C-alpha cells in the first residue's frame, strides 16, 4: 500500500482567468448554500436575519448616546450644577444605555441559540442529501477511486461552510446597515478621512481571499491521501483486520505511515498559516495607522474649538466602529469567497448522475416470468479499462430453470450477475427479460423481483431478525416470514444458543453483540436471500463457508428451496452444481460450454477437465 506523493501547483502559476473563474464559482454557490440553509430550518434563518438588522442599528444608537452623555456632563459642569442635579439629568440617558446593552446581550444570545439549532439541522440536511445521492448512484461510481475523492471533498466541512456563508452574509448585511447609518456623519467630517479609513482595509481583504483560495486548492489536492489516512486508521482500529495486523506485526509500520501523512499535512498547513498571519499583520498595521491618524485629526479639531467634547466622543466612536465594522465586512466577504469555493465540492458531488438511469417510460418488471432471461451478444468492460470482462455472451435461461455458472477466477461469473442486477449496463449487446430490454425496465422494480447473495455478503452489525429481515425490509416485523427464511438458510440452528433469539445483536461493534463464525454468517446471509419474494434468485458461492454436512443438506433440498424461482448458482465446487438443470461454463470471458453435468462430461472439454481435477483431490 503506497502512501503516494501529492503534487500541488505553485500559487504563482495561476492566471487571472483562473482567479476570475474561482470567484464566479464561489459566487454561484452562495444562493445554493442559502437554499440549503433555508431547507434546513427556515424559522431559524428568518430569526437570525431579524436579529442581525436589530444588531446593525445598535452601534449608531450607542455612539449618539455617548455624545449626549458627554455633552450633558460638560453642560452641567459649565452651568455649575450640583452632582445630584447632574446625575438627575444623566439618569434617563443611563437608563437608555442600560436598555441598549441589555438588548444587545439578548440579541447575541438569541442569535447564538438560533445558530445552534440551525447548525444541527443543516448538518443533517447535508448528510441526508449526500446519502440520498449515494443511494441514487450506481455501482459504476463505487468502483471508481475518483468518486471517493469527490465524496471525501463533499463531506469535508460542508455543513460548516454552508452555515459560514449564512453567518457572513448576515455580518455583511449588518455591517452595511451600520456603515450606512454612519456614512452621513463621517462624510460630514471629511470624505478624505472616510476614504482613508475604509481603503486601508482593502489590501487585507485581498490577501485573505488569496490565501483562502490557496487553502481550498491544497485540501482538494490531498483528497486521495486523506482517504489513505482514514483507511490506515480503519485498519488499525476495527475487528475485521486486527487479527492479521497483530499476526504480521503491521501495527507500527501502518502507524508510521499514518504519522508520516499527518506530519506532512501539518507542515504544509503551518507554512500557509504563517504566510497568512504575516500578511495580515502587515496590512493590519496600515489599517491601525490610518485609524490613529484620523484620531489625531479629530483631536486637533476639538482643541481648536471646531468640535465639542461630545462631538469628539461621537466621532471617535464612529471611527472605531466604522473601521472595525468595515474590517469585519471585508473579512466576511473573504470568508464568503473561501466558503463558496469549498461548497463547490458538495454541489459538484450532488450533480453526479447515475450511469444506468431508467428511461422516461420505464416498464414494470414482468411477473411472473413467461419467457425467461436472454443474453444476446453481451459484452462488457469496466469503466477505465480496455480489456473485456465478458465478450459476446449468448445465453437463454428459461422461467423456473436452475442454472449453474462455473469457471476459473476472473472468467466473468460475478460480472455477469452484476449485469443481470443492472448494477451495470452491457457495453455491447442486450439483456432481455420476457423479450423486453432490461434498460426499459424500472431498475427498482427489477431489483424488487430479484434476490442476490454475493460471495462478499454484508455482515450487518444488527440483530439476527434484522440481518435476515433486510432481505425484504417491508416484512421486517413478520415473524413467520423471518422464521421460514431462517429455516431455509440454516440460520434457525443459531437459535439454540443465541440468548435473545432473533433479537440477539450480532457482531462485536455494539454492546451485548455475539460474533459468528464464517459458516454461521453465511447461513444468515442465505436466510436473507430466501427472505425475499423474488422471481429470480442468484446465489454466488452460497455454501463456500459451510461445513460439508450443511452444504449437502441445502443441495439435497435445492429444488424445494428454489421452487418457482429462476435460479442462478455460482460455485467452484463441482459436486454441488450437479443439482442444476444446466451448467454454463465461462472460459475466456464467454460461454464456452453449456449442458447438463452428464452432457458436459461426455463432451470432455473444460468442464470435464476441471471436474476430474477437483474429484482427484478427494481421493
Coordinates of N, CA and C in Angstrom, one line a residue, residues 456-562:
X456 N -19.2 -11.9 -1.2 CA -18.7 -10.9 -0.2 C -20.0 -10.3 0.5
X457 N -20.9 -11.1 1.0 CA -22.1 -10.6 1.6 C -21.8 -9.7 2.8
X458 N -22.8 -8.9 3.2 CA -22.6 -8.0 4.3 C -22.9 -8.7 5.6
X459 N -22.1 -8.4 6.6 CA -22.4 -8.9 7.9 C -22.9 -7.7 8.7
X460 N -24.2 -7.5 8.8 CA -24.8 -6.4 9.4 C -24.6 -6.5 10.9
X461 N -24.1 -5.4 11.5 CA -23.9 -5.3 13.0 C -25.2 -4.9 13.6
X462 N -26.2 -5.8 13.4 CA -27.6 -5.6 13.9 C -28.1 -6.9 14.5
X463 N -29.4 -7.0 14.8 CA -29.9 -8.2 15.4 C -30.1 -9.3 14.3
X464 N -30.2 -10.5 14.7 CA -30.5 -11.6 13.8 C -31.7 -11.3 13.0
X465 N -32.7 -10.8 13.7 CA -34.0 -10.5 13.0 C -33.8 -9.6 11.8
X466 N -33.0 -8.5 12.1 CA -32.7 -7.5 11.0 C -31.8 -8.1 9.9
X467 N -30.8 -8.9 10.3 CA -29.9 -9.5 9.4 C -30.7 -10.3 8.3
X468 N -31.7 -11.0 8.8 CA -32.5 -11.8 7.8 C -33.6 -11.0 7.2
X469 N -34.2 -10.1 8.0 CA -35.4 -9.3 7.5 C -35.0 -8.3 6.5
X470 N -33.7 -7.9 6.5 CA -33.3 -6.9 5.5 C -33.5 -7.4 4.0
X471 N -33.6 -8.7 3.9 CA -33.9 -9.3 2.6 C -35.2 -8.8 2.0
X472 N -36.2 -8.5 2.9 CA -37.5 -7.9 2.4 C -37.9 -7.0 3.6
X473 N -37.3 -5.8 3.6 CA -37.5 -4.9 4.7 C -38.9 -4.6 5.0
X474 N -39.8 -4.7 4.0 CA -41.2 -4.4 4.3 C -41.8 -5.4 5.2
X475 N -41.2 -6.6 5.3 CA -41.7 -7.6 6.1 C -40.8 -7.9 7.4
X476 N -40.1 -6.8 7.8 CA -39.2 -6.9 8.9 C -39.8 -7.4 10.2
X477 N -41.1 -7.1 10.4 CA -41.8 -7.5 11.6 C -42.7 -8.7 11.4
X478 N -42.5 -9.3 10.3 CA -43.3 -10.6 10.0 C -42.5 -11.8 10.6
X479 N -42.8 -12.2 11.8 CA -42.1 -13.2 12.4 C -42.1 -14.5 11.7
X480 N -43.2 -14.9 11.1 CA -43.3 -16.2 10.5 C -42.5 -16.2 9.2
X481 N -42.4 -15.0 8.5 CA -41.6 -15.0 7.3 C -40.1 -15.1 7.6
X482 N -39.7 -14.4 8.7 CA -38.3 -14.4 9.1 C -38.0 -15.8 9.6
X483 N -38.8 -16.5 10.3 CA -38.6 -17.8 10.8 C -38.4 -18.8 9.6
X484 N -39.3 -18.7 8.6 CA -39.3 -19.6 7.5 C -38.0 -19.3 6.7
X485 N -37.5 -18.1 6.5 CA -36.3 -17.8 5.8 C -35.1 -18.3 6.6
X486 N -35.1 -18.2 7.9 CA -34.0 -18.7 8.7 C -33.9 -20.2 8.6
X487 N -35.0 -20.8 8.6 CA -35.0 -22.3 8.4 C -34.5 -22.7 7.1
X488 N -34.9 -22.0 6.0 CA -34.4 -22.4 4.7 C -32.9 -22.2 4.5
X489 N -32.4 -21.1 5.1 CA -30.9 -20.9 5.0 C -30.1 -21.6 6.0
X490 N -30.7 -22.1 7.1 CA -30.0 -22.8 8.1 C -29.7 -22.0 9.3
X491 N -30.1 -20.7 9.3 CA -29.8 -19.8 10.4 C -30.6 -20.2 11.7
X492 N -31.7 -21.0 11.5 CA -32.5 -21.3 12.6 C -31.7 -22.1 13.7
X493 N -30.6 -22.8 13.2 CA -29.8 -23.5 14.1 C -29.2 -22.6 15.2
X494 N -29.0 -21.3 14.9 CA -28.3 -20.4 15.8 C -29.2 -20.1 17.0
X495 N -30.5 -20.4 16.9 CA -31.4 -20.0 18.0 C -31.2 -20.9 19.2
X496 N -30.5 -22.0 19.0 CA -30.3 -22.9 20.2 C -29.3 -22.3 21.2
X497 N -28.5 -21.3 20.8 CA -27.5 -20.8 21.7 C -27.5 -19.2 21.8
X498 N -28.2 -18.5 20.9 CA -28.2 -17.1 21.0 C -29.2 -16.7 22.1
X499 N -28.7 -15.9 23.1 CA -29.5 -15.7 24.3 C -30.9 -15.0 24.1
X500 N -30.9 -14.1 23.1 CA -32.2 -13.4 22.9 C -32.9 -13.7 21.6
X501 N -32.5 -14.9 21.1 CA -33.2 -15.4 19.9 C -32.9 -14.4 18.7
X502 N -34.0 -14.1 18.0 CA -33.9 -13.3 16.9 C -33.5 -11.8 17.2
X503 N -33.7 -11.5 18.5 CA -33.3 -10.1 18.9 C -31.9 -10.0 19.4
X504 N -31.1 -11.0 19.3 CA -29.7 -11.0 19.7 C -28.9 -10.1 18.7
X505 N -28.1 -9.2 19.3 CA -27.2 -8.4 18.4 C -26.1 -9.3 17.9
X506 N -25.8 -9.2 16.6 CA -24.7 -9.9 16.0 C -23.5 -9.0 15.8
X507 N -22.3 -9.6 15.8 CA -21.1 -8.8 15.7 C -20.6 -8.2 17.0
X508 N -19.4 -7.6 16.9 CA -18.8 -7.1 18.2 C -18.8 -5.6 18.2
X509 N -19.5 -4.9 17.3 CA -19.4 -3.4 17.3 C -20.2 -2.8 18.4
X510 N -21.2 -3.4 18.8 CA -22.1 -2.8 19.8 C -22.3 -3.8 21.0
X511 N -22.8 -3.2 22.1 CA -22.9 -3.9 23.4 C -23.7 -5.2 23.2
X512 N -23.3 -6.2 24.0 CA -24.0 -7.5 24.0 C -24.1 -8.2 22.7
X513 N -23.1 -7.9 21.8 CA -23.1 -8.5 20.5 C -22.4 -9.8 20.5
X514 N -22.9 -10.8 19.7 CA -22.3 -12.1 19.5 C -21.7 -12.3 18.2
X515 N -20.4 -12.6 18.1 CA -19.7 -12.8 16.8 C -20.0 -14.3 16.4
X516 N -20.2 -14.4 15.1 CA -20.5 -15.7 14.5 C -19.3 -16.2 13.7
X517 N -19.2 -17.5 13.4 CA -18.2 -18.0 12.6 C -18.6 -17.7 11.1
X518 N -17.6 -17.9 10.2 CA -17.9 -17.6 8.8 C -19.0 -18.4 8.3
X519 N -19.1 -19.7 8.6 CA -20.2 -20.5 8.2 C -21.6 -20.1 8.7
X520 N -21.6 -19.6 10.0 CA -22.8 -19.1 10.6 C -23.3 -17.8 10.0
X521 N -22.3 -17.0 9.7 CA -22.7 -15.8 8.9 C -23.3 -16.1 7.6
X522 N -22.7 -17.1 6.9 CA -23.3 -17.5 5.6 C -24.7 -18.0 5.7
X523 N -25.0 -18.8 6.7 CA -26.4 -19.2 7.0 C -27.3 -18.0 7.1
X524 N -26.9 -17.0 7.8 CA -27.7 -15.8 8.0 C -27.9 -15.1 6.6
X525 N -26.8 -15.0 5.8 CA -26.9 -14.4 4.5 C -27.8 -15.2 3.6
X526 N -27.8 -16.5 3.7 CA -28.7 -17.4 2.9 C -30.2 -17.1 3.3
X527 N -30.4 -17.0 4.6 CA -31.7 -16.7 5.1 C -32.2 -15.4 4.5
X528 N -31.3 -14.4 4.5 CA -31.7 -13.1 3.9 C -32.1 -13.2 2.4
X529 N -31.4 -14.1 1.7 CA -31.7 -14.3 0.3 C -33.1 -14.9 0.1
X530 N -33.3 -15.9 1.0 CA -34.6 -16.6 0.9 C -35.8 -15.8 1.5
X531 N -35.5 -14.8 2.2 CA -36.5 -13.9 2.8 C -37.2 -13.1 1.7
X532 N -36.6 -12.9 0.6 CA -37.1 -12.0 -0.5 C -38.1 -12.8 -1.3
X533 N -39.3 -12.2 -1.6 CA -40.2 -12.8 -2.6 C -39.8 -12.4 -4.0
X534 N -38.9 -13.3 -4.6 CA -38.3 -12.9 -5.8 C -38.6 -14.0 -6.9
X535 N -38.6 -13.5 -8.1 CA -38.8 -14.4 -9.3 C -37.4 -15.0 -9.7
X536 N -36.4 -14.2 -9.4 CA -35.0 -14.5 -9.8 C -34.1 -14.6 -8.6
X537 N -33.5 -15.7 -8.4 CA -32.6 -15.9 -7.2 C -31.2 -16.2 -7.7
X538 N -30.2 -15.4 -7.2 CA -28.8 -15.6 -7.6 C -28.0 -15.9 -6.3
X539 N -27.3 -17.0 -6.3 CA -26.5 -17.4 -5.2 C -25.1 -17.5 -5.6
X540 N -24.2 -16.6 -5.2 CA -22.8 -16.5 -5.6 C -22.0 -17.2 -4.5
X541 N -21.5 -18.4 -4.7 CA -20.8 -19.2 -3.8 C -21.6 -19.3 -2.5
X542 N -22.8 -19.8 -2.5 CA -23.7 -19.8 -1.3 C -23.3 -20.7 -0.2
X543 N -22.4 -21.7 -0.5 CA -22.0 -22.6 0.6 C -20.5 -22.6 0.9
X544 N -19.8 -21.6 0.4 CA -18.3 -21.6 0.5 C -17.8 -21.8 1.9
X545 N -18.6 -21.2 2.9 CA -18.1 -21.3 4.3 C -18.8 -22.3 5.1
X546 N -19.7 -23.1 4.5 CA -20.5 -24.1 5.2 C -19.7 -25.4 5.4
X547 N -20.0 -26.1 6.4 CA -19.4 -27.4 6.6 C -20.1 -28.4 5.6
X548 N -19.5 -29.5 5.3 CA -19.9 -30.4 4.3 C -21.3 -30.9 4.5
X549 N -21.6 -31.1 5.8 CA -23.0 -31.6 6.2 C -24.1 -30.7 5.8
X550 N -23.8 -29.4 6.2 CA -24.9 -28.4 5.9 C -25.0 -28.1 4.4
X551 N -23.8 -28.2 3.7 CA -23.9 -28.0 2.3 C -24.7 -29.1 1.6
X552 N -24.4 -30.3 2.0 CA -25.1 -31.5 1.5 C -26.6 -31.3 1.7
X553 N -27.0 -30.9 2.9 CA -28.4 -30.7 3.2 C -29.1 -29.7 2.4
X554 N -28.4 -28.6 2.2 CA -29.0 -27.5 1.3 C -29.2 -28.0 -0.1
X555 N -28.2 -28.6 -0.7 CA -28.3 -29.0 -2.0 C -29.3 -30.2 -2.2
X556 N -29.5 -31.0 -1.2 CA -30.5 -32.1 -1.3 C -31.9 -31.4 -1.4
X557 N -32.0 -30.3 -0.7 CA -33.3 -29.6 -0.8 C -33.3 -28.5 -1.8
X558 N -32.4 -28.4 -2.7 CA -32.2 -27.3 -3.6 C -33.4 -27.0 -4.4
X559 N -34.0 -28.0 -5.0 CA -35.2 -27.7 -5.8 C -36.4 -27.3 -5.0
X560 N -36.5 -27.8 -3.8 CA -37.6 -27.4 -2.9 C -37.4 -26.0 -2.4
X561 N -36.2 -25.6 -2.1 CA -35.9 -24.2 -1.6 C -36.1 -23.2 -2.7
X562 N -35.8 -23.6 -4.0 CA -35.9 -22.6 -5.1 C -37.1 -22.8 -6.0

